[in-house]
CSV table of C-alpha atoms in Angstrom, one decimal:
chain,number,residue,atom,x,y,z
W,1,MET,CA,165.4,118.1,99.0
W,2,ALA,CA,166.0,121.3,97.2
W,3,LEU,CA,164.3,121.2,93.8
W,4,SER,CA,166.3,122.4,90.8
W,5,SER,CA,164.8,124.9,88.4
W,6,ASP,CA,164.4,122.2,85.8
W,7,TRP,CA,163.9,118.8,87.5
W,8,PRO,CA,161.7,117.3,88.9
W,9,ARG,CA,159.0,119.1,86.8
W,10,ILE,CA,155.3,119.2,87.4
W,11,SER,CA,153.1,119.5,84.4
W,12,ALA,CA,149.3,119.7,84.1
W,13,LEU,CA,147.8,117.1,81.7
W,14,GLY,CA,144.3,118.2,80.7
W,15,PHE,CA,141.7,119.0,83.3
W,16,ASP,CA,142.3,115.9,85.6
W,17,GLY,CA,145.9,114.9,85.4
W,18,PHE,CA,149.4,115.9,86.4
W,19,LEU,CA,152.8,114.5,85.2
W,20,VAL,CA,155.8,114.6,87.4
W,21,SER,CA,159.0,114.2,85.3
W,22,PHE,CA,162.4,113.5,86.6
W,23,GLY,CA,164.5,114.3,83.5
W,24,ASP,CA,164.4,114.5,79.7
W,25,THR,CA,166.5,111.4,79.0
W,26,LEU,CA,166.3,107.9,80.4
W,27,ASN,CA,168.9,107.0,83.0
W,28,GLU,CA,168.9,104.8,86.1
W,29,ALA,CA,168.3,107.6,88.6
W,30,ALA,CA,165.4,109.1,86.7
W,31,ASN,CA,163.7,105.7,86.3
W,32,ARG,CA,164.3,105.0,90.0
W,33,ALA,CA,162.8,108.3,91.0
W,34,ALA,CA,159.7,107.7,88.8
W,35,LEU,CA,159.1,104.3,90.2
W,36,ALA,CA,159.6,105.4,93.8
W,37,PHE,CA,157.5,108.5,93.5
W,38,ARG,CA,154.6,106.6,91.9
W,39,ASP,CA,154.8,104.1,94.8
W,40,ALA,CA,154.6,107.0,97.2
W,41,LEU,CA,151.6,108.4,95.4
W,42,GLU,CA,149.8,105.1,95.8
W,43,ARG,CA,150.3,105.2,99.5
W,44,GLU,CA,149.0,108.8,99.9
W,45,SER,CA,145.3,109.2,100.9
W,46,TRP,CA,144.4,112.3,98.9
W,47,PRO,CA,140.6,112.5,98.5
W,48,GLY,CA,140.7,113.4,94.8
W,49,ALA,CA,143.4,110.9,93.7
W,50,GLN,CA,141.9,108.3,91.3
W,51,GLU,CA,144.8,106.4,89.7
W,52,SER,CA,148.6,106.7,89.1
W,53,SER,CA,151.1,105.1,86.8
W,54,ALA,CA,154.8,105.3,86.0
W,55,SER,CA,156.6,105.7,82.6
W,56,LEU,CA,160.3,105.5,82.0
W,57,ILE,CA,161.1,108.8,83.7
W,58,SER,CA,157.8,110.2,84.9
W,59,ALA,CA,154.9,109.5,87.3
W,60,TYR,CA,151.3,110.3,86.3
W,61,LEU,CA,148.4,111.1,88.6
W,62,ARG,CA,144.8,111.3,87.6
W,63,PHE,CA,142.5,113.1,90.0
W,64,ASP,CA,138.9,114.3,90.4
W,65,PRO,CA,138.9,118.1,90.1
W,66,LEU,CA,135.5,118.2,91.7
W,67,ARG,CA,137.0,116.9,95.0
W,68,GLN,CA,140.4,118.6,94.8
W,69,GLY,CA,141.3,121.5,92.5
W,70,HIS,CA,144.4,121.9,90.4
W,71,ALA,CA,146.1,124.3,92.8
W,72,GLU,CA,145.6,121.9,95.8
W,73,ILE,CA,146.9,118.9,93.9
W,74,ARG,CA,149.9,120.8,92.6
W,75,ALA,CA,150.7,121.9,96.1
W,76,LEU,CA,150.5,118.3,97.4
W,77,LEU,CA,152.8,117.1,94.7
W,78,ARG,CA,155.4,119.8,95.5
W,79,ASP,CA,155.2,118.8,99.2
W,80,LEU,CA,155.7,115.1,98.3
W,81,LEU,CA,158.6,115.9,96.1
W,82,ALA,CA,160.3,117.9,98.8
W,83,ARG,CA,160.2,115.0,101.3
W,84,GLN,CA,163.3,113.3,100.0
W,85,ASP,CA,165.8,113.0,97.1
W,86,TRP,CA,163.8,110.8,94.8
W,87,TYR,CA,166.8,110.1,92.6
W,88,GLN,CA,168.3,108.1,95.5
W,89,ALA,CA,165.0,106.7,96.9
W,90,PRO,CA,164.6,103.0,97.6
W,91,LEU,CA,162.7,101.2,94.9
W,92,PRO,CA,159.2,99.9,95.8
W,93,ARG,CA,158.9,97.0,98.1
W,94,GLY,CA,157.6,93.6,96.9
W,95,ARG,CA,159.5,93.6,93.7
W,96,ARG,CA,160.4,90.3,92.2
W,97,LEU,CA,163.5,88.9,90.5
W,98,TRP,CA,162.4,86.6,87.6
W,99,HIS,CA,164.7,84.0,86.2
W,100,VAL,CA,163.7,83.5,82.6
W,101,PRO,CA,165.1,80.8,80.2
W,102,ALA,CA,166.0,82.1,76.8
W,103,VAL,CA,167.4,80.7,73.5
W,104,PHE,CA,169.9,83.2,72.2
W,105,GLY,CA,170.5,83.4,68.4
W,106,GLY,CA,170.3,80.6,65.9
W,107,GLU,CA,167.0,79.9,64.1
W,108,ALA,CA,165.1,81.1,67.1
W,109,ALA,CA,166.5,84.7,67.1
W,110,LEU,CA,168.2,85.5,63.8
W,111,GLN,CA,169.5,89.0,64.6
W,112,LEU,CA,171.7,88.3,67.6
W,113,GLU,CA,174.8,88.1,65.4
W,114,GLU,CA,174.0,91.5,63.8
W,115,ALA,CA,173.3,93.1,67.2
W,116,ALA,CA,176.5,91.7,68.7
W,117,GLU,CA,178.6,93.1,65.8
W,118,LEU,CA,177.1,96.5,66.2
W,119,ALA,CA,177.9,96.4,69.9
W,120,GLY,CA,181.5,95.2,69.2
W,121,PHE,CA,181.0,91.7,70.7
W,122,THR,CA,181.4,88.2,69.4
W,123,VAL,CA,178.2,86.2,69.8
W,124,PRO,CA,179.5,84.3,72.9
W,125,GLU,CA,180.6,87.7,74.4
W,126,ALA,CA,177.1,89.2,73.6
W,127,ILE,CA,175.3,86.3,75.3
W,128,ALA,CA,177.6,86.6,78.4
W,129,SER,CA,176.9,90.4,78.6
W,130,LEU,CA,173.1,90.0,78.2
W,131,THR,CA,172.9,87.2,80.9
W,132,ALA,CA,175.5,88.6,83.3
W,133,SER,CA,173.1,90.8,85.5
W,134,PRO,CA,169.4,91.3,86.1
W,135,VAL,CA,167.7,94.1,84.1
W,136,ARG,CA,164.9,96.2,85.6
W,137,VAL,CA,161.4,96.5,84.3
W,138,GLN,CA,161.5,100.2,83.7
W,139,THR,CA,157.9,100.5,82.6
W,140,ILE,CA,155.1,98.6,81.0
W,141,GLY,CA,153.7,99.8,77.7
W,142,PHE,CA,153.1,99.8,73.9
W,143,ALA,CA,151.4,96.4,74.1
W,144,PRO,CA,149.5,94.8,77.0
W,145,GLY,CA,152.0,93.7,79.6
W,146,GLN,CA,155.1,94.6,77.5
W,147,PRO,CA,158.1,95.5,79.6
W,148,TYR,CA,161.0,97.8,78.7
W,149,LEU,CA,164.1,96.4,80.3
W,150,GLY,CA,167.4,98.1,81.1
W,151,GLU,CA,169.6,99.8,81.2
W,152,LEU,CA,172.2,97.7,79.4
W,153,PRO,CA,175.9,98.5,79.4
W,154,PRO,CA,176.9,101.5,77.1
W,155,ALA,CA,178.2,99.1,74.3
W,156,TRP,CA,174.5,98.2,73.7
W,157,ASP,CA,173.6,101.7,72.7
W,158,ILE,CA,172.9,100.4,69.2
W,159,PRO,CA,170.2,102.0,66.9
W,160,ARG,CA,166.9,100.6,65.8
W,161,GLN,CA,166.8,99.1,62.4
W,162,THR,CA,166.0,101.4,59.4
W,163,GLU,CA,163.3,99.1,58.3
W,164,LEU,CA,160.7,97.1,60.2
W,165,THR,CA,160.9,93.3,60.8
W,166,ARG,CA,157.4,92.3,59.6
W,167,GLN,CA,156.7,90.2,62.7
W,168,ILE,CA,158.5,88.5,65.6
W,169,PRO,CA,156.8,86.0,67.8
W,170,ALA,CA,155.3,86.2,71.3
W,171,GLY,CA,158.1,85.8,73.9
W,172,ALA,CA,160.7,87.4,71.6
W,173,LEU,CA,163.4,89.4,73.3
W,174,ALA,CA,164.5,92.4,71.1
W,175,LEU,CA,167.2,95.0,71.7
W,176,ALA,CA,168.1,98.6,70.8
W,177,ILE,CA,169.3,101.8,72.5
W,178,ARG,CA,170.5,100.1,75.7
W,179,GLN,CA,167.2,98.5,76.3
W,180,MET,CA,165.5,95.2,75.7
W,181,VAL,CA,161.8,94.6,75.1
W,182,LEU,CA,160.1,91.3,75.8
W,183,PHE,CA,157.1,91.0,73.4
W,184,PRO,CA,153.8,89.6,74.8
W,185,MET,CA,152.3,88.9,71.3
W,186,PRO,CA,153.5,88.6,67.6
W,187,THR,CA,154.5,92.1,66.7
W,188,PRO,CA,156.2,94.1,63.9
W,189,THR,CA,159.3,95.9,65.2
W,190,GLY,CA,162.4,97.9,64.4
W,191,TRP,CA,164.3,96.3,67.3
W,192,ARG,CA,166.6,93.4,66.7
W,193,HIS,CA,165.4,89.9,67.8
W,194,VAL,CA,168.3,88.5,69.9
W,195,ALA,CA,166.6,85.7,71.9
W,196,GLN,CA,163.4,83.8,72.3
W,197,THR,CA,161.5,82.8,75.4
W,198,ALA,CA,158.3,81.0,76.2
W,199,PHE,CA,157.3,83.6,78.8
W,200,GLN,CA,153.6,84.5,78.7
W,201,LEU,CA,153.4,88.1,79.8
W,202,PHE,CA,149.7,88.9,79.1
W,203,ARG,CA,147.1,86.7,80.6
W,204,PRO,CA,143.7,88.4,80.0
W,205,GLU,CA,141.8,85.7,81.8
W,206,GLY,CA,143.7,86.2,85.0
W,207,GLN,CA,142.9,88.4,88.0
W,208,ASP,CA,146.1,90.4,87.2
W,209,PRO,CA,146.5,90.2,83.4
W,210,PHE,CA,150.0,91.8,83.4
W,211,LEU,CA,152.5,89.3,84.8
W,212,LEU,CA,155.3,91.8,85.4
W,213,ARG,CA,155.3,95.0,87.4
W,214,PRO,CA,157.4,98.1,87.0
W,215,GLY,CA,160.4,97.7,89.3
W,216,ASP,CA,160.6,93.9,88.9
W,217,GLU,CA,163.9,92.5,87.6
W,218,ILE,CA,164.6,89.8,85.1
W,219,ARG,CA,167.7,87.7,84.7
W,220,PHE,CA,167.9,85.7,81.5
W,221,THR,CA,169.5,82.3,81.5
W,222,GLN,CA,170.7,80.7,78.3
W,223,VAL,CA,169.2,77.4,77.2
W,224,ASP,CA,169.6,75.2,74.1
W,225,ALA,CA,167.1,75.5,71.3
W,226,GLU,CA,165.9,72.0,71.9
W,227,ALA,CA,164.5,73.1,75.3
W,228,LEU,CA,162.1,75.6,73.7
W,229,PRO,CA,159.2,73.2,72.8
W,230,ARG,CA,159.2,71.9,76.4
W,231,LEU,CA,159.2,75.4,77.8
W,232,GLN,CA,156.3,76.3,75.6
W,233,GLN,CA,154.2,73.7,77.4
W,234,ASP,CA,154.7,75.5,80.7
W,235,PRO,CA,152.4,78.5,81.3
W,236,ASP,CA,155.3,80.4,82.8
W,237,GLY,CA,157.8,79.3,80.1
W,238,GLY,CA,160.1,77.9,82.7
W,239,ALA,CA,160.3,81.2,84.5
W,240,ARG,CA,160.5,81.4,88.3
W,241,PHE,CA,160.7,84.3,90.6
W,242,GLU,CA,161.9,85.3,94.1
W,243,VAL,CA,160.8,88.3,96.1
W,244,ILE,CA,163.6,90.9,96.4
W,245,ARG,CA,164.2,91.7,100.0
């Protein structure tokens, strides 16, 4: 792959880190590249590598500078980047497709109608759009186990609110700027609350406290509000997954 003058870009972060960025704005190709490149970093056996992670459009590597210096790590990163076109790379293996029941609108999620109007939809059209296709877990962040999901169709490029909602509950699905966020705990937010799930994302007592992984996909299925109390009795909130082959 011939690297352009701008992207991908390797930046040193402090004395023990590098950030490999694949763009300056979120898009499917940049997110794909970040996830695929981070997966490749995990499979390398560099002596100094200590941990890696992926954000929306970047992959981060922390290393031990006493075992491998900055110049050596930078050279290894450039060599890894040159092996393929990361913008078209396959996503990591072992990803899962989650089917998650959700109550859209009504008393459970009061801002669906407002969000639908901003996007130019009726409420039924909005629900149909938001449940039509799976959305990718683009990254995990802000709160423990919290996924950013997307990208949604262009009509959903709606702004955040100008004022915060004081608190939305755990399991809330909120929307802005062509993304959805599924909240693991009660949280103040400027994103519009469009649906409610019983999905428990953060399980600190478990061996793996974060239920979702970057690259997983979620497809939301609409259920009636009457189903929510029953779903809340299920640790998985009625969610089920299958491994993406």
